[in-house]
PDB file of C-alpha atoms in Angstrom:
ATOM      1  CA  MET A   1     120.494  19.390  96.328  1.00  0.00           C
ATOM      2  CA  SER A   2     119.659  22.017  93.774  1.00  0.00           C
ATOM      3  CA  GLN A   3     116.559  20.012  92.646  1.00  0.00           C
ATOM      4  CA  ASP A   4     115.480  19.165  96.193  1.00  0.00           C
ATOM      5  CA  GLU A   5     116.473  22.037  99.363  1.00  0.00           C
ATOM      6  CA  THR A   6     115.628  19.399 101.922  1.00  0.00           C
ATOM      7  CA  TYR A   7     118.290  16.579 100.507  1.00  0.00           C
ATOM      8  CA  GLY A   8     120.944  19.482 101.968  1.00  0.00           C
ATOM      9  CA  LYS A   9     119.589  19.356 105.603  1.00  0.00           C
ATOM     10  CA  PHE A  10     122.171  17.259 107.763  1.00  0.00           C
ATOM     11  CA  ARG A  11     121.787  16.392 111.623  1.00  0.00           C
ATOM     12  CA  PHE A  12     124.764  15.613 113.353  1.00  0.00           C
ATOM     13  CA  LYS A  13     124.505  13.817 116.917  1.00  0.00           C
ATOM     14  CA  ALA A  14     126.999  13.363 119.984  1.00  0.00           C
ATOM     15  CA  ASP A  15     126.560  11.691 123.155  1.00  0.00           C
ATOM     16  CA  ASN A  16     128.769  12.321 125.671  1.00  0.00           C
ATOM     17  CA  GLU A  17     129.114  10.665 128.893  1.00  0.00           C
ATOM     18  CA  TRP A  18     131.385  11.187 131.967  1.00  0.00           C
ATOM     19  CA  VAL A  19     133.835   8.418 132.724  1.00  0.00           C
ATOM     20  CA  TYR A  20     135.516   9.372 135.922  1.00  0.00           C
ATOM     21  CA  GLY A  21     137.636  12.677 136.937  1.00  0.00           C
ATOM     22  CA  SER A  22     137.661  15.140 134.400  1.00  0.00           C
ATOM     23  CA  ARG A  23     137.116  12.167 131.462  1.00  0.00           C
ATOM     24  CA  SER A  24     134.549  12.060 129.360  1.00  0.00           C
ATOM     25  CA  GLN A  25     133.370  10.046 126.108  1.00  0.00           C
ATOM     26  CA  THR A  26     131.769  10.933 123.279  1.00  0.00           C
ATOM     27  CA  SER A  27     130.030   8.225 120.989  1.00  0.00           C
ATOM     28  CA  ILE A  28     129.017   9.458 117.500  1.00  0.00           C
ATOM     29  CA  LYS A  29     127.101   6.383 115.053  1.00  0.00           C
ATOM     30  CA  THR A  30     124.273   8.203 113.109  1.00  0.00           C
ATOM     31  CA  PHE A  31     123.167  11.175 111.182  1.00  0.00           C
ATOM     32  CA  PHE A  32     120.832  12.666 109.400  1.00  0.00           C
ATOM     33  CA  ALA A  33     121.602  13.223 105.638  1.00  0.00           C
ATOM     34  CA  GLY A  34     119.969  12.968 101.912  1.00  0.00           C
ATOM     35  CA  ASN A  35     116.702  13.172 103.670  1.00  0.00           C
ATOM     36  CA  HIS A  36     116.871   9.810 105.936  1.00  0.00           C
ATOM     37  CA  GLU A  37     118.948   8.769 108.682  1.00  0.00           C
ATOM     38  CA  GLN A  38     122.245   7.274 107.851  1.00  0.00           C
ATOM     39  CA  SER A  39     123.392   4.338 109.638  1.00  0.00           C
ATOM     40  CA  GLU A  40     126.401   3.307 107.845  1.00  0.00           C
ATOM     41  CA  ARG A  41     128.500   2.875 110.789  1.00  0.00           C
ATOM     42  CA  ARG A  42     128.321  -0.327 112.572  1.00  0.00           C
ATOM     43  CA  GLN A  43     130.345   0.682 115.389  1.00  0.00           C
ATOM     44  CA  PRO A  44     130.137   4.117 117.096  1.00  0.00           C
ATOM     45  CA  LEU A  45     133.157   6.566 116.985  1.00  0.00           C
ATOM     46  CA  ILE A  46     134.061   7.078 119.888  1.00  0.00           C
ATOM     47  CA  VAL A  47     135.945  10.395 121.129  1.00  0.00           C
ATOM     48  CA  ASN A  48     137.732  10.812 124.464  1.00  0.00           C
ATOM     49  CA  ALA A  49     138.041  14.163 126.619  1.00  0.00           C
ATOM     50  CA  ASP A  50     140.529  14.665 129.454  1.00  0.00           C
ATOM     51  CA  GLN A  51     142.240  17.531 130.784  1.00  0.00           C
ATOM     52  CA  PRO A  52     145.923  18.246 131.154  1.00  0.00           C
ATOM     53  CA  VAL A  53     147.581  17.443 134.567  1.00  0.00           C
ATOM     54  CA  PHE A  54     147.813  21.138 135.578  1.00  0.00           C
ATOM     55  CA  LEU A  55     143.923  21.272 135.401  1.00  0.00           C
ATOM     56  CA  ALA A  56     143.379  18.296 137.600  1.00  0.00           C
ATOM     57  CA  GLY A  57     143.433  15.777 134.724  1.00  0.00           C
ATOM     58  CA  GLU A  58     145.274  12.660 133.677  1.00  0.00           C
ATOM     59  CA  ASN A  59     146.187  13.710 130.211  1.00  0.00           C
ATOM     60  CA  THR A  60     144.937  11.239 128.357  1.00  0.00           C
ATOM     61  CA  ALA A  61     143.000  13.008 125.554  1.00  0.00           C
ATOM     62  CA  PRO A  62     142.524  16.438 124.174  1.00  0.00           C
ATOM     63  CA  ASN A  63     140.292  18.725 126.336  1.00  0.00           C
ATOM     64  CA  ALA A  64     137.247  20.047 125.309  1.00  0.00           C
ATOM     65  CA  VAL A  65     138.556  23.625 123.844  1.00  0.00           C
ATOM     66  CA  GLU A  66     141.718  21.444 122.219  1.00  0.00           C
ATOM     67  CA  HIS A  67     138.818  19.459 120.435  1.00  0.00           C
ATOM     68  CA  TYR A  68     137.171  22.900 119.404  1.00  0.00           C
ATOM     69  CA  LEU A  69     140.448  23.954 117.597  1.00  0.00           C
ATOM     70  CA  ASN A  70     140.964  20.364 116.265  1.00  0.00           C
ATOM     71  CA  SER A  71     137.442  20.590 114.588  1.00  0.00           C
ATOM     72  CA  LEU A  72     138.037  24.088 113.119  1.00  0.00           C
ATOM     73  CA  VAL A  73     141.540  22.868 111.471  1.00  0.00           C
ATOM     74  CA  CYS A  74     140.001  19.536 110.266  1.00  0.00           C
ATOM     75  CA  CYS A  75     136.849  21.523 108.680  1.00  0.00           C
ATOM     76  CA  ILE A  76     138.857  24.230 106.899  1.00  0.00           C
ATOM     77  CA  ASN A  77     141.516  21.392 105.621  1.00  0.00           C
ATOM     78  CA  THR A  78     138.538  18.920 104.586  1.00  0.00           C
ATOM     79  CA  THR A  79     136.991  22.326 102.917  1.00  0.00           C
ATOM     80  CA  VAL A  80     139.810  23.436 101.277  1.00  0.00           C
ATOM     81  CA  VAL A  81     140.538  20.112  99.755  1.00  0.00           C
ATOM     82  CA  ALA A  82     137.067  19.429  98.424  1.00  0.00           C
ATOM     83  CA  HIS A  83     136.467  22.764  96.956  1.00  0.00           C
ATOM     84  CA  SER A  84     139.942  22.473  95.276  1.00  0.00           C
ATOM     85  CA  SER A  85     139.263  19.001  93.875  1.00  0.00           C
ATOM     86  CA  VAL A  86     135.837  20.103  92.040  1.00  0.00           C
ATOM     87  CA  GLN A  87     137.139  23.400  90.711  1.00  0.00           C
ATOM     88  CA  ASP A  88     140.118  21.383  89.609  1.00  0.00           C
ATOM     89  CA  ILE A  89     143.082  23.003  91.797  1.00  0.00           C
ATOM     90  CA  PRO A  90     145.802  20.710  92.478  1.00  0.00           C
ATOM     91  CA  ILE A  91     147.217  20.852  96.134  1.00  0.00           C
ATOM     92  CA  GLU A  92     150.694  19.834  96.513  1.00  0.00           C
ATOM     93  CA  ALA A  93     151.005  20.447 100.489  1.00  0.00           C
ATOM     94  CA  LEU A  94     148.209  21.878 103.120  1.00  0.00           C
ATOM     95  CA  LYS A  95     148.619  22.319 106.558  1.00  0.00           C
ATOM     96  CA  VAL A  96     146.736  23.808 108.919  1.00  0.00           C
ATOM     97  CA  SER A  97     147.016  24.959 112.979  1.00  0.00           C
ATOM     98  CA  ALA A  98     145.361  27.003 115.080  1.00  0.00           C
ATOM     99  CA  GLU A  99     145.519  28.346 118.591  1.00  0.00           C
ATOM    100  CA  GLY A 100     143.408  30.074 121.008  1.00  0.00           C
ATOM    101  CA  GLU A 101     143.636  32.582 123.575  1.00  0.00           C
ATOM    102  CA  MET A 102     141.304  32.558 126.430  1.00  0.00           C
ATOM    103  CA  ASP A 103     141.324  33.832 130.430  1.00  0.00           C
ATOM    104  CA  ALA A 104     140.366  30.793 132.417  1.00  0.00           C
ATOM    105  CA  ARG A 105     139.407  33.184 135.291  1.00  0.00           C
ATOM    106  CA  GLY A 106     136.112  32.893 133.356  1.00  0.00           C
ATOM    107  CA  PHE A 107     136.195  29.028 133.716  1.00  0.00           C
ATOM    108  CA  PHE A 108     137.013  29.140 137.182  1.00  0.00           C
ATOM    109  CA  GLY A 109     134.174  31.797 138.278  1.00  0.00           C
ATOM    110  CA  VAL A 110     137.368  34.152 139.406  1.00  0.00           C
ATOM    111  CA  SER A 111     135.969  36.602 137.170  1.00  0.00           C
ATOM    112  CA  GLU A 112     132.586  37.779 135.530  1.00  0.00           C
ATOM    113  CA  ASP A 113     134.212  40.375 133.461  1.00  0.00           C
ATOM    114  CA  VAL A 114     136.067  38.057 131.155  1.00  0.00           C
ATOM    115  CA  ASN A 115     134.624  35.128 128.795  1.00  0.00           C
ATOM    116  CA  ARG A 116     134.850  31.637 129.729  1.00  0.00           C
ATOM    117  CA  GLY A 117     135.725  30.605 126.154  1.00  0.00           C
ATOM    118  CA  TYR A 118     138.099  31.924 123.832  1.00  0.00           C
ATOM    119  CA  ASN A 119     138.535  35.203 123.222  1.00  0.00           C
ATOM    120  CA  LYS A 120     140.577  35.157 119.965  1.00  0.00           C
ATOM    121  CA  ILE A 121     141.694  32.137 117.681  1.00  0.00           C
ATOM    122  CA  ARG A 122     144.712  32.444 115.172  1.00  0.00           C
ATOM    123  CA  VAL A 123     144.560  30.088 112.278  1.00  0.00           C
ATOM    124  CA  ASN A 124     147.663  29.439 110.347  1.00  0.00           C
ATOM    125  CA  ILE A 125     147.607  27.902 106.886  1.00  0.00           C
ATOM    126  CA  SER A 126     150.465  26.878 105.110  1.00  0.00           C
ATOM    127  CA  ALA A 127     149.833  25.585 101.561  1.00  0.00           C
ATOM    128  CA  LYS A 128     151.271  24.492  98.080  1.00  0.00           C
ATOM    129  CA  MET A 129     149.159  25.305  95.485  1.00  0.00           C
ATOM    130  CA  PRO A 130     148.177  27.587  92.284  1.00  0.00           C
ATOM    131  CA  VAL A 131     145.958  29.837  93.888  1.00  0.00           C
ATOM    132  CA  LYS A 132     146.057  33.558  95.282  1.00  0.00           C
ATOM    133  CA  LYS A 133     145.217  34.595  98.925  1.00  0.00           C
ATOM    134  CA  GLU A 134     141.888  35.961  97.999  1.00  0.00           C
ATOM    135  CA  LYS A 135     140.609  32.766  96.489  1.00  0.00           C
ATOM    136  CA  PHE A 136     142.106  30.616  99.237  1.00  0.00           C
ATOM    137  CA  LYS A 137     139.979  32.770 101.457  1.00  0.00           C
ATOM    138  CA  GLU A 138     136.846  31.788  99.026  1.00  0.00           C
ATOM    139  CA  LEU A 139     137.699  28.153  99.916  1.00  0.00           C
ATOM    140  CA  ILE A 140     137.649  28.567 103.607  1.00  0.00           C
ATOM    141  CA  SER A 141     134.508  30.366 103.425  1.00  0.00           C
ATOM    142  CA  TYR A 142     132.790  27.346 102.706  1.00  0.00           C
ATOM    143  CA  SER A 143     133.646  25.639 106.206  1.00  0.00           C
ATOM    144  CA  PRO A 144     130.731  25.237 108.322  1.00  0.00           C
ATOM    145  CA  VAL A 145     133.096  25.082 111.660  1.00  0.00           C
ATOM    146  CA  TYR A 146     134.983  28.386 110.476  1.00  0.00           C
ATOM    147  CA  GLU A 147     131.974  29.887 110.148  1.00  0.00           C
ATOM    148  CA  MET A 148     130.186  28.987 113.277  1.00  0.00           C
ATOM    149  CA  VAL A 149     133.404  30.236 114.935  1.00  0.00           C
ATOM    150  CA  ALA A 150     133.908  33.194 113.148  1.00  0.00           C
ATOM    151  CA  LYS A 151     130.450  34.342 113.896  1.00  0.00           C
ATOM    152  CA  ALA A 152     131.503  34.032 117.307  1.00  0.00           C
ATOM    153  CA  ILE A 153     134.731  35.199 118.057  1.00  0.00           C
ATOM    154  CA  PRO A 154     137.283  37.163 115.839  1.00  0.00           C
ATOM    155  CA  VAL A 155     139.525  34.386 113.833  1.00  0.00           C
ATOM    156  CA  GLU A 156     142.811  35.710 112.760  1.00  0.00           C
ATOM    157  CA  LEU A 157     143.983  34.055 109.334  1.00  0.00           C
ATOM    158  CA  ASN A 158     147.274  34.067 108.654  1.00  0.00           C
ATOM    159  CA  ILE A 159     147.846  32.409 104.857  1.00  0.00           C
ATOM    160  CA  ASN A 160     151.086  31.382 103.435  1.00  0.00           C
ATOM    161  CA  ILE A 161     150.734  30.205 100.015  1.00  0.00           C
ATOM    162  CA  ASP A 162     153.859  28.612  97.945  1.00  0.00           C
TER     163      ASP A 162
END
């Protein structure tokens, strides 16, 4: 990537289709990386979405805003592991959790004065590894999803390093 900047250009795809009620299904198969389309997956990966019963769903899968939090915590975890590995930082344990605060009046059209999505996300991280918090924050800063989320809404990081 340092020799050919186009080699680092990636493009990911997701195709979603309504199933019934509040259920939908996303298919993820190919992606573009390393200057060409990657077709290593023989079958598409399937990701389901639904709503809790409280929101008129059947509660068969996470809803979209829960998938959003999942994307954030998975990406932070993967990023910390990858960057720690290449920097020879051993990890004994790593747990990342997130919760988002939102006012559903925006989604339901009850109020135009509130956001339709999250107003704030709190990320709690517990790690057992030989680094200081500042170094850990640097590792997190490489996370693509963290960057996308943090640029859009406030993200509070609570880091506990043992």
